[in-house]
Backbone as JSON Lines, residues from 0, in Angstrom:
{"i":0,"aa":"M","n":[0.79,-1.16,0.0],"ca":[0.0,0.0,0.0],"c":[0.85,1.24,0.0]}
{"i":1,"aa":"N","n":[1.09,1.46,-1.05],"ca":[1.9,2.63,-1.29],"c":[0.97,3.75,-1.75]}
{"i":2,"aa":"T","n":[0.69,4.64,-0.86],"ca":[-0.19,5.74,-1.24],"c":[0.64,7.0,-1.44]}
{"i":3,"aa":"K","n":[0.51,7.51,-2.55],"ca":[1.21,8.75,-2.84],"c":[0.27,9.92,-2.62]}
{"i":4,"aa":"K","n":[0.82,10.88,-1.95],"ca":[0.04,12.09,-1.76],"c":[0.21,12.95,-3.0]}
{"i":5,"aa":"P","n":[-0.86,13.52,-3.43],"ca":[-0.75,14.36,-4.63],"c":[0.12,15.59,-4.34]}
{"i":6,"aa":"A","n":[0.85,16.01,-5.29],"ca":[1.72,17.17,-5.14],"c":[0.87,18.45,-5.05]}
{"i":7,"aa":"V","n":[1.2,19.25,-4.08],"ca":[0.48,20.49,-3.89],"c":[1.16,21.55,-4.74]}
{"i":8,"aa":"N","n":[0.37,22.21,-5.51],"ca":[0.89,23.22,-6.4],"c":[0.82,24.58,-5.71]}
{"i":9,"aa":"H","n":[1.94,25.21,-5.43],"ca":[2.0,26.48,-4.72],"c":[2.26,27.65,-5.66]}
{"i":10,"aa":"V","n":[1.81,27.55,-6.85],"ca":[2.06,28.59,-7.84],"c":[1.27,29.86,-7.5]}
{"i":11,"aa":"G","n":[0.07,29.78,-7.02],"ca":[-0.78,30.95,-6.75],"c":[-0.41,31.68,-5.47]}
{"i":12,"aa":"T","n":[0.33,31.08,-4.58],"ca":[0.67,31.7,-3.3],"c":[1.55,32.93,-3.5]}
{"i":13,"aa":"S","n":[2.54,32.85,-4.33],"ca":[3.42,34.0,-4.55],"c":[2.66,35.14,-5.24]}
{"i":14,"aa":"L","n":[1.73,34.82,-6.13],"ca":[0.94,35.85,-6.78],"c":[0.05,36.59,-5.78]}
{"i":15,"aa":"I","n":[-0.55,35.84,-4.88],"ca":[-1.39,36.46,-3.84],"c":[-0.54,37.35,-2.93]}
{"i":16,"aa":"L","n":[0.64,36.9,-2.59],"ca":[1.53,37.68,-1.74],"c":[1.94,38.99,-2.43]}
{"i":17,"aa":"V","n":[2.25,38.94,-3.71],"ca":[2.62,40.14,-4.46],"c":[1.45,41.11,-4.53]}
{"i":18,"aa":"V","n":[0.25,40.62,-4.77],"ca":[-0.94,41.47,-4.83],"c":[-1.19,42.14,-3.48]}
{"i":19,"aa":"L","n":[-1.04,41.42,-2.38],"ca":[-1.24,42.0,-1.05],"c":[-0.2,43.08,-0.75]}
{"i":20,"aa":"I","n":[1.03,42.85,-1.15],"ca":[2.09,43.85,-0.94],"c":[1.8,45.1,-1.75]}
{"i":21,"aa":"I","n":[1.38,44.93,-2.99],"ca":[1.05,46.08,-3.83],"c":[-0.13,46.85,-3.25]}
{"i":22,"aa":"L","n":[-1.14,46.17,-2.76],"ca":[-2.28,46.83,-2.12],"c":[-1.84,47.62,-0.88]}
{"i":23,"aa":"A","n":[-0.96,47.04,-0.09],"ca":[-0.47,47.74,1.1],"c":[0.31,48.99,0.7]}
{"i":24,"aa":"L","n":[1.15,48.89,-0.31],"ca":[1.93,50.04,-0.75],"c":[1.03,51.14,-1.31]}
{"i":25,"aa":"V","n":[0.03,50.78,-2.07],"ca":[-0.91,51.77,-2.62],"c":[-1.68,52.43,-1.48]}
{"i":26,"aa":"T","n":[-2.1,51.66,-0.5],"ca":[-2.83,52.22,0.64],"c":[-1.98,53.23,1.4]}
{"i":27,"aa":"F","n":[-0.73,52.88,1.68],"ca":[0.16,53.8,2.37],"c":[0.46,55.04,1.53]}
{"i":28,"aa":"A","n":[0.55,54.9,0.23],"ca":[0.8,56.05,-0.64],"c":[-0.4,57.0,-0.62]}
{"i":29,"aa":"V","n":[-1.61,56.46,-0.65],"ca":[-2.82,57.29,-0.61],"c":[-2.93,57.99,0.74]}
{"i":30,"aa":"L","n":[-2.66,57.28,1.82],"ca":[-2.7,57.9,3.14],"c":[-1.67,59.02,3.26]}
{"i":31,"aa":"S","n":[-0.49,58.8,2.72],"ca":[0.55,59.82,2.73],"c":[0.13,61.03,1.91]}
{"i":32,"aa":"L","n":[-0.49,60.83,0.79],"ca":[-0.95,61.92,-0.06],"c":[-2.04,62.73,0.64]}
{"i":33,"aa":"V","n":[-2.97,62.06,1.28],"ca":[-4.04,62.75,2.0],"c":[-3.46,63.58,3.15]}
{"i":34,"aa":"Q","n":[-2.53,63.01,3.9],"ca":[-1.93,63.73,5.02],"c":[-1.12,64.93,4.54]}
{"i":35,"aa":"T","n":[-0.4,64.79,3.45],"ca":[0.38,65.89,2.9],"c":[-0.53,67.02,2.43]}
{"i":36,"aa":"N","n":[-1.63,66.67,1.8],"ca":[-2.58,67.69,1.35],"c":[-3.19,68.43,2.53]}
{"i":37,"aa":"R","n":[-3.54,67.7,3.59],"ca":[-4.1,68.32,4.79],"c":[-3.07,69.25,5.45]}
{"i":38,"aa":"D","n":[-1.83,68.82,5.53],"ca":[-0.78,69.66,6.09],"c":[-0.57,70.93,5.27]}
{"i":39,"aa":"R","n":[-0.64,70.81,3.95],"ca":[-0.47,71.99,3.08],"c":[-1.6,72.98,3.31]}
{"i":40,"aa":"L","n":[-2.84,72.5,3.39],"ca":[-3.97,73.39,3.63],"c":[-3.86,74.07,4.99]}
{"i":41,"aa":"Y","n":[-3.42,73.31,5.99],"ca":[-3.27,73.88,7.33],"c":[-2.17,74.94,7.35]}
{"i":42,"aa":"S","n":[-1.06,74.67,6.7],"ca":[0.03,75.65,6.67],"c":[-0.38,76.9,5.88]}
{"i":43,"aa":"D","n":[-1.18,76.75,4.83],"ca":[-1.69,77.91,4.09],"c":[-2.59,78.77,4.99]}
{"i":44,"aa":"Q","n":[-3.41,78.1,5.78],"ca":[-4.3,78.82,6.69],"c":[-3.49,79.55,7.77]}
{"i":45,"aa":"I","n":[-2.49,78.91,8.33],"ca":[-1.65,79.53,9.34],"c":[-0.89,80.72,8.75]}
{"i":46,"aa":"R","n":[-0.4,80.55,7.52],"ca":[0.33,81.63,6.86],"c":[-0.58,82.85,6.64]}
{"i":47,"aa":"S","n":[-1.82,82.62,6.21],"ca":[-2.71,83.75,5.96],"c":[-3.09,84.47,7.26]}
{"i":48,"aa":"V","n":[-3.31,83.71,8.33],"ca":[-3.62,84.34,9.62],"c":[-2.42,85.12,10.14]}
{"i":49,"aa":"S","n":[-1.24,84.55,10.02],"ca":[-0.02,85.21,10.47],"c":[0.25,86.48,9.66]}
{"i":50,"aa":"T","n":[0.05,86.4,8.37],"ca":[0.24,87.58,7.52],"c":[-0.74,88.68,7.9]}
{"i":51,"aa":"A","n":[-2.0,88.32,8.11],"ca":[-3.01,89.32,8.5],"c":[-2.66,89.94,9.85]}
{"i":52,"aa":"Y","n":[-2.17,89.14,10.79],"ca":[-1.79,89.67,12.1],"c":[-0.63,90.66,11.97]}
{"i":53,"aa":"H","n":[0.37,90.31,11.18],"ca":[1.51,91.2,11.03],"c":[1.15,92.49,10.28]}
{"i":54,"aa":"E","n":[0.23,92.4,9.34],"ca":[-0.25,93.62,8.68],"c":[-1.03,94.5,9.66]}
{"i":55,"aa":"A","n":[-1.81,93.88,10.55],"ca":[-2.53,94.65,11.57],"c":[-1.54,95.3,12.54]}
{"i":56,"aa":"C","n":[-0.48,94.59,12.9],"ca":[0.55,95.18,13.77],"c":[1.22,96.37,13.08]}
{"i":57,"aa":"H","n":[1.47,96.23,11.8],"ca":[2.08,97.32,11.05],"c":[1.17,98.54,11.02]}
{"i":58,"aa":"T","n":[-0.12,98.33,10.79],"ca":[-1.08,99.43,10.8],"c":[-1.17,100.07,12.18]}
{"i":59,"aa":"A","n":[-1.18,99.24,13.23],"ca":[-1.24,99.76,14.59],"c":[0.02,100.57,14.93]}
{"i":60,"aa":"E","n":[1.16,100.13,14.45],"ca":[2.4,100.88,14.68],"c":[2.37,102.22,13.94]}
{"i":61,"aa":"N","n":[1.77,102.26,12.75],"ca":[1.64,103.53,12.03],"c":[0.73,104.49,12.78]}
{"i":62,"aa":"I","n":[-0.37,103.98,13.32],"ca":[-1.27,104.81,14.12],"c":[-0.55,105.32,15.36]}
{"i":63,"aa":"L","n":[0.23,104.44,15.98],"ca":[1.0,104.82,17.16],"c":[2.03,105.9,16.83]}
{"i":64,"aa":"A","n":[2.65,105.79,15.67],"ca":[3.61,106.82,15.24],"c":[2.9,108.16,15.02]}
{"i":65,"aa":"D","n":[1.69,108.14,14.47],"ca":[0.92,109.38,14.29],"c":[0.57,110.0,15.64]}
{"i":66,"aa":"I","n":[0.17,109.16,16.6],"ca":[-0.15,109.66,17.94],"c":[1.1,110.25,18.59]}
{"i":67,"aa":"D","n":[2.22,109.58,18.43],"ca":[3.48,110.07,18.99],"c":[3.86,111.42,18.38]}
{"i":68,"aa":"T","n":[3.63,111.58,17.1],"ca":[3.92,112.85,16.43],"c":[3.04,113.97,16.98]}
{"i":69,"aa":"V","n":[1.75,113.67,17.18],"ca":[0.83,114.66,17.75],"c":[1.27,115.04,19.16]}
{"i":70,"aa":"L","n":[1.67,114.05,19.95],"ca":[2.08,114.34,21.32],"c":[3.35,115.2,21.34]}
{"i":71,"aa":"L","n":[4.27,114.93,20.43],"ca":[5.5,115.71,20.37],"c":[5.26,117.13,19.87]}
{"i":72,"aa":"Q","n":[4.42,117.27,18.85],"ca":[4.18,118.59,18.27],"c":[3.43,119.51,19.22]}
{"i":73,"aa":"N","n":[2.6,118.95,20.1],"ca":[1.81,119.76,21.01],"c":[2.41,119.82,22.42]}
{"i":74,"aa":"W","n":[3.63,119.35,22.56],"ca":[4.24,119.3,23.89],"c":[4.43,120.68,24.48]}
{"i":75,"aa":"S","n":[4.08,120.78,25.76],"ca":[4.33,122.02,26.5],"c":[4.63,121.64,27.94]}
{"i":76,"aa":"E","n":[5.23,122.54,28.67],"ca":[5.61,122.29,30.06],"c":[4.38,122.21,30.97]}
{"i":77,"aa":"N","n":[3.33,122.92,30.6],"ca":[2.1,122.92,31.4],"c":[1.3,121.66,31.06]}
{"i":78,"aa":"T","n":[1.17,120.77,32.02],"ca":[0.54,119.48,31.78],"c":[-0.93,119.61,31.4]}
{"i":79,"aa":"E","n":[-1.67,120.45,32.1],"ca":[-3.1,120.61,31.8],"c":[-3.31,121.17,30.39]}
{"i":80,"aa":"E","n":[-2.53,122.15,30.05],"ca":[-2.62,122.73,28.71],"c":[-2.23,121.7,27.65]}
{"i":81,"aa":"W","n":[-1.21,120.93,27.94],"ca":[-0.76,119.89,27.01],"c":[-1.85,118.84,26.8]}
{"i":82,"aa":"Y","n":[-2.49,118.4,27.89],"ca":[-3.58,117.43,27.78],"c":[-4.72,117.98,26.92]}
{"i":83,"aa":"D","n":[-5.08,119.25,27.13],"ca":[-6.17,119.86,26.35],"c":[-5.82,119.94,24.87]}
{"i":84,"aa":"D","n":[-4.58,120.36,24.58],"ca":[-4.15,120.46,23.18],"c":[-4.14,119.09,22.51]}
{"i":85,"aa":"V","n":[-3.61,118.11,23.2],"ca":[-3.53,116.75,22.64],"c":[-4.92,116.18,22.46]}
{"i":86,"aa":"A","n":[-5.8,116.39,23.43],"ca":[-7.17,115.87,23.34],"c":[-7.9,116.46,22.15]}
{"i":87,"aa":"S","n":[-7.72,117.76,21.91],"ca":[-8.43,118.39,20.8],"c":[-7.91,117.88,19.45]}
{"i":88,"aa":"V","n":[-6.62,117.64,19.34],"ca":[-6.07,117.15,18.07],"c":[-6.42,115.68,17.85]}
{"i":89,"aa":"L","n":[-6.3,114.86,18.91],"ca":[-6.6,113.43,18.76],"c":[-8.09,113.17,18.57]}
{"i":90,"aa":"A","n":[-8.94,114.07,19.03],"ca":[-10.39,113.9,18.87],"c":[-10.81,113.95,17.41]}
{"i":91,"aa":"E","n":[-9.98,114.53,16.55],"ca":[-10.3,114.6,15.13],"c":[-10.25,113.21,14.48]}
{"i":92,"aa":"N","n":[-9.48,112.31,15.04],"ca":[-9.39,110.95,14.5],"c":[-10.53,110.12,15.09]}
{"i":93,"aa":"E","n":[-11.45,109.68,14.24],"ca":[-12.63,108.95,14.7],"c":[-12.32,107.52,15.14]}
{"i":94,"aa":"D","n":[-11.17,106.99,14.74],"ca":[-10.82,105.61,15.1],"c":[-10.29,105.5,16.53]}
{"i":95,"aa":"L","n":[-9.95,106.63,17.13],"ca":[-9.39,106.62,18.48],"c":[-10.49,106.83,19.5]}
{"i":96,"aa":"S","n":[-10.39,106.08,20.59],"ca":[-11.3,106.27,21.72],"c":[-10.49,106.94,22.82]}
{"i":97,"aa":"L","n":[-10.9,108.15,23.21],"ca":[-10.15,108.95,24.17],"c":[-10.86,108.98,25.51]}
{"i":98,"aa":"D","n":[-10.09,108.87,26.58],"ca":[-10.61,109.01,27.93],"c":[-9.66,109.91,28.71]}
{"i":99,"aa":"F","n":[-9.85,111.22,28.57],"ca":[-8.99,112.17,29.26],"c":[-9.55,112.53,30.64]}
{"i":100,"aa":"S","n":[-10.65,111.89,31.04],"ca":[-11.18,112.14,32.38],"c":[-10.47,111.26,33.41]}
{"i":101,"aa":"S","n":[-9.86,110.18,32.98],"ca":[-9.14,109.31,33.91],"c":[-7.76,109.87,34.18]}
{"i":102,"aa":"D","n":[-7.15,109.38,35.24],"ca":[-5.8,109.83,35.56],"c":[-4.89,108.62,35.59]}
{"i":103,"aa":"P","n":[-4.0,108.46,34.71],"ca":[-3.64,109.25,33.54],"c":[-4.6,108.99,32.39]}
{"i":104,"aa":"P","n":[-4.63,109.89,31.41],"ca":[-5.53,109.74,30.26],"c":[-5.2,108.49,29.44]}
{"i":105,"aa":"L","n":[-6.24,107.92,28.82],"ca":[-6.07,106.71,28.02],"c":[-6.51,106.97,26.58]}
{"i":106,"aa":"V","n":[-5.79,106.37,25.66],"ca":[-6.15,106.38,24.24],"c":[-6.24,104.92,23.81]}
{"i":107,"aa":"R","n":[-7.34,104.59,23.14],"ca":[-7.57,103.21,22.73],"c":[-7.96,103.17,21.27]}
{"i":108,"aa":"Y","n":[-7.45,102.16,20.58],"ca":[-7.87,101.93,19.2],"c":[-7.75,100.46,18.87]}
{"i":109,"aa":"Q","n":[-8.49,100.05,17.86],"ca":[-8.49,98.65,17.41],"c":[-8.23,98.6,15.92]}
{"i":110,"aa":"V","n":[-7.48,97.59,15.52],"ca":[-7.21,97.34,14.11],"c":[-7.74,95.95,13.8]}
{"i":111,"aa":"A","n":[-8.76,95.87,12.95],"ca":[-9.38,94.59,12.62],"c":[-8.53,93.84,11.6]}
{"i":112,"aa":"F","n":[-8.5,92.52,11.76],"ca":[-7.87,91.65,10.77],"c":[-8.6,90.32,10.82]}
{"i":113,"aa":"G","n":[-8.67,89.68,9.67],"ca":[-9.43,88.44,9.61],"c":[-10.91,88.72,9.74]}
{"i":114,"aa":"D","n":[-11.67,87.67,9.94],"ca":[-13.13,87.82,10.02],"c":[-13.58,88.24,11.42]}
{"i":115,"aa":"E","n":[-12.99,87.67,12.44],"ca":[-13.49,87.89,13.79],"c":[-12.39,88.24,14.77]}
{"i":116,"aa":"R","n":[-11.35,88.9,14.32],"ca":[-10.23,89.24,15.19],"c":[-9.86,90.7,15.03]}
{"i":117,"aa":"A","n":[-9.27,91.24,16.08],"ca":[-8.79,92.62,16.06],"c":[-7.61,92.73,17.0]}
{"i":118,"aa":"L","n":[-6.78,93.71,16.72],"ca":[-5.66,94.03,17.59],"c":[-6.09,95.21,18.45]}
{"i":119,"aa":"D","n":[-6.13,95.01,19.76],"ca":[-6.59,96.03,20.68],"c":[-5.38,96.7,21.32]}
{"i":120,"aa":"V","n":[-5.3,98.03,21.19],"ca":[-4.17,98.8,21.72],"c":[-4.7,99.86,22.67]}
{"i":121,"aa":"V","n":[-4.12,99.9,23.88],"ca":[-4.47,100.91,24.87],"c":[-3.18,101.6,25.3]}
{"i":122,"aa":"L","n":[-3.2,102.93,25.22],"ca":[-2.04,103.74,25.6],"c":[-2.38,104.6,26.81]}
{"i":123,"aa":"E","n":[-1.43,104.74,27.69],"ca":[-1.57,105.64,28.83],"c":[-0.7,106.85,28.53]}
{"i":124,"aa":"I","n":[-1.32,108.02,28.43],"ca":[-0.6,109.25,28.1],"c":[0.09,109.76,29.37]}
{"i":125,"aa":"T","n":[1.4,109.92,29.29],"ca":[2.17,110.38,30.44],"c":[2.88,111.68,30.08]}
{"i":126,"aa":"P","n":[2.77,112.68,30.91],"ca":[3.46,113.94,30.61],"c":[4.96,113.78,30.84]}
{"i":127,"aa":"P","n":[5.76,114.03,29.84],"ca":[7.2,113.89,30.01],"c":[7.8,115.15,30.65]}
{"i":128,"aa":"S","n":[8.97,114.98,31.22],"ca":[9.67,116.14,31.76],"c":[10.54,116.78,30.69]}
{"i":129,"aa":"D","n":[10.78,116.03,29.61],"ca":[11.62,116.52,28.51],"c":[11.13,115.85,27.23]}
{"i":130,"aa":"T","n":[11.47,116.4,26.07],"ca":[11.02,115.82,24.81],"c":[11.69,114.48,24.51]}
{"i":131,"aa":"D","n":[12.76,114.16,25.23],"ca":[13.41,112.86,25.03],"c":[12.72,111.74,25.81]}
{"i":132,"aa":"D","n":[11.89,112.09,26.77],"ca":[11.16,111.09,27.54],"c":[9.97,110.58,26.74]}
{"i":133,"aa":"P","n":[9.47,109.38,27.05],"ca":[8.3,108.87,26.31],"c":[7.03,109.63,26.7]}
{"i":134,"aa":"F","n":[6.16,109.78,25.72],"ca":[4.9,110.49,25.93],"c":[3.77,109.54,26.3]}
{"i":135,"aa":"Y","n":[4.0,108.27,26.2],"ca":[2.94,107.29,26.47],"c":[3.56,106.01,26.98]}
{"i":136,"aa":"R","n":[2.69,105.19,27.53],"ca":[3.08,103.84,27.96],"c":[2.04,102.88,27.39]}
{"i":137,"aa":"I","n":[2.5,101.83,26.76],"ca":[1.57,100.86,26.17],"c":[1.04,99.96,27.29]}
{"i":138,"aa":"I","n":[-0.27,100.05,27.51],"ca":[-0.92,99.24,28.54],"c":[-1.34,97.89,27.98]}
{"i":139,"aa":"R","n":[-1.86,97.9,26.76],"ca":[-2.35,96.66,26.15],"c":[-2.03,96.69,24.66]}
{"i":140,"aa":"W","n":[-1.55,95.55,24.2],"ca":[-1.31,95.31,22.77],"c":[-1.61,93.84,22.57]}
{"i":141,"aa":"E","n":[-2.88,93.52,22.35],"ca":[-3.24,92.11,22.29],"c":[-4.29,91.83,21.23]}
{"i":142,"aa":"E","n":[-4.32,90.6,20.82],"ca":[-5.29,90.12,19.85],"c":[-6.56,89.74,20.6]}
{"i":143,"aa":"I","n":[-7.69,90.23,20.11],"ca":[-8.97,89.93,20.75],"c":[-9.93,89.37,19.7]}
{"i":144,"aa":"S","n":[-10.95,88.71,20.18],"ca":[-12.0,88.2,19.3],"c":[-13.14,89.22,19.27]}
{"i":145,"aa":"T","n":[-13.58,89.56,18.07],"ca":[-14.68,90.51,17.93],"c":[-16.01,89.79,17.75]}
{"i":146,"aa":"H","n":[-15.96,88.48,17.74],"ca":[-17.17,87.66,17.58],"c":[-17.78,87.43,18.94]}
{"i":147,"aa":"S","n":[-19.07,87.68,19.05],"ca":[-19.74,87.41,20.32],"c":[-20.19,85.96,20.34]}
{"i":148,"aa":"W","n":[-19.88,85.29,21.42],"ca":[-20.15,83.87,21.54],"c":[-21.61,83.67,21.91]}
{"i":149,"aa":"Q","n":[-22.29,82.83,21.17],"ca":[-23.68,82.49,21.43],"c":[-23.73,81.04,21.88]}
{"i":150,"aa":"G","n":[-23.74,80.85,23.17],"ca":[-23.74,79.49,23.71],"c":[-25.13,78.87,23.63]}
{"i":151,"aa":"D","n":[-25.19,77.65,23.17],"ca":[-26.44,76.91,23.13],"c":[-26.26,75.69,24.02]}
{"i":152,"aa":"N","n":[-26.72,75.81,25.25],"ca":[-26.55,74.73,26.22],"c":[-27.77,73.83,26.33]}
{"i":153,"aa":"S","n":[-28.71,73.98,25.42],"ca":[-29.92,73.16,25.5],"c":[-29.65,71.75,24.97]}
{"i":154,"aa":"L","n":[-30.22,70.8,25.66],"ca":[-30.08,69.39,25.26],"c":[-31.48,68.85,25.0]}
{"i":155,"aa":"N","n":[-31.65,68.2,23.89],"ca":[-32.91,67.61,23.55],"c":[-32.88,66.15,23.98]}
{"i":156,"aa":"L","n":[-33.22,65.89,25.25],"ca":[-33.13,64.55,25.8],"c":[-34.37,63.71,25.48]}
{"i":157,"aa":"M","n":[-35.51,64.33,25.46],"ca":[-36.75,63.59,25.23],"c":[-37.3,64.01,23.87]}
{"i":158,"aa":"Q","n":[-37.6,63.03,23.08],"ca":[-38.16,63.34,21.75],"c":[-39.55,62.79,21.63]}
């Protein structure tokens, strides 16, 4: 009783292995492409926000330079007279919010950038003892949200 086992043909095994490897490589290539595209879109978004912020800073610095020029041109030794002169000149600019009733006086302005953001700047006007001293002190220079948040805390538990 000599029973011979039939020979097993393993020709299809290598083909299946090659197909599985190719599928794995294609899957990883597609995943890599999707991730790269997402990273590119995210970096474009970050670049546009950063550019808008820096342009707003540049605009705010120009406004600050104009305020500094007004403070220097109207400088006088008499503090009360100087405050009155500065207040009358700065009041012509509608973008500035002036509070000369507080001690020390405050000047505030905002530079909008993006859809819901602004750069908020608050200056404290200080009378210098000399023209080489600073005329103001920056109290706030920060990015704020101009969007009002509408919270919806309602839960629909029973239908």
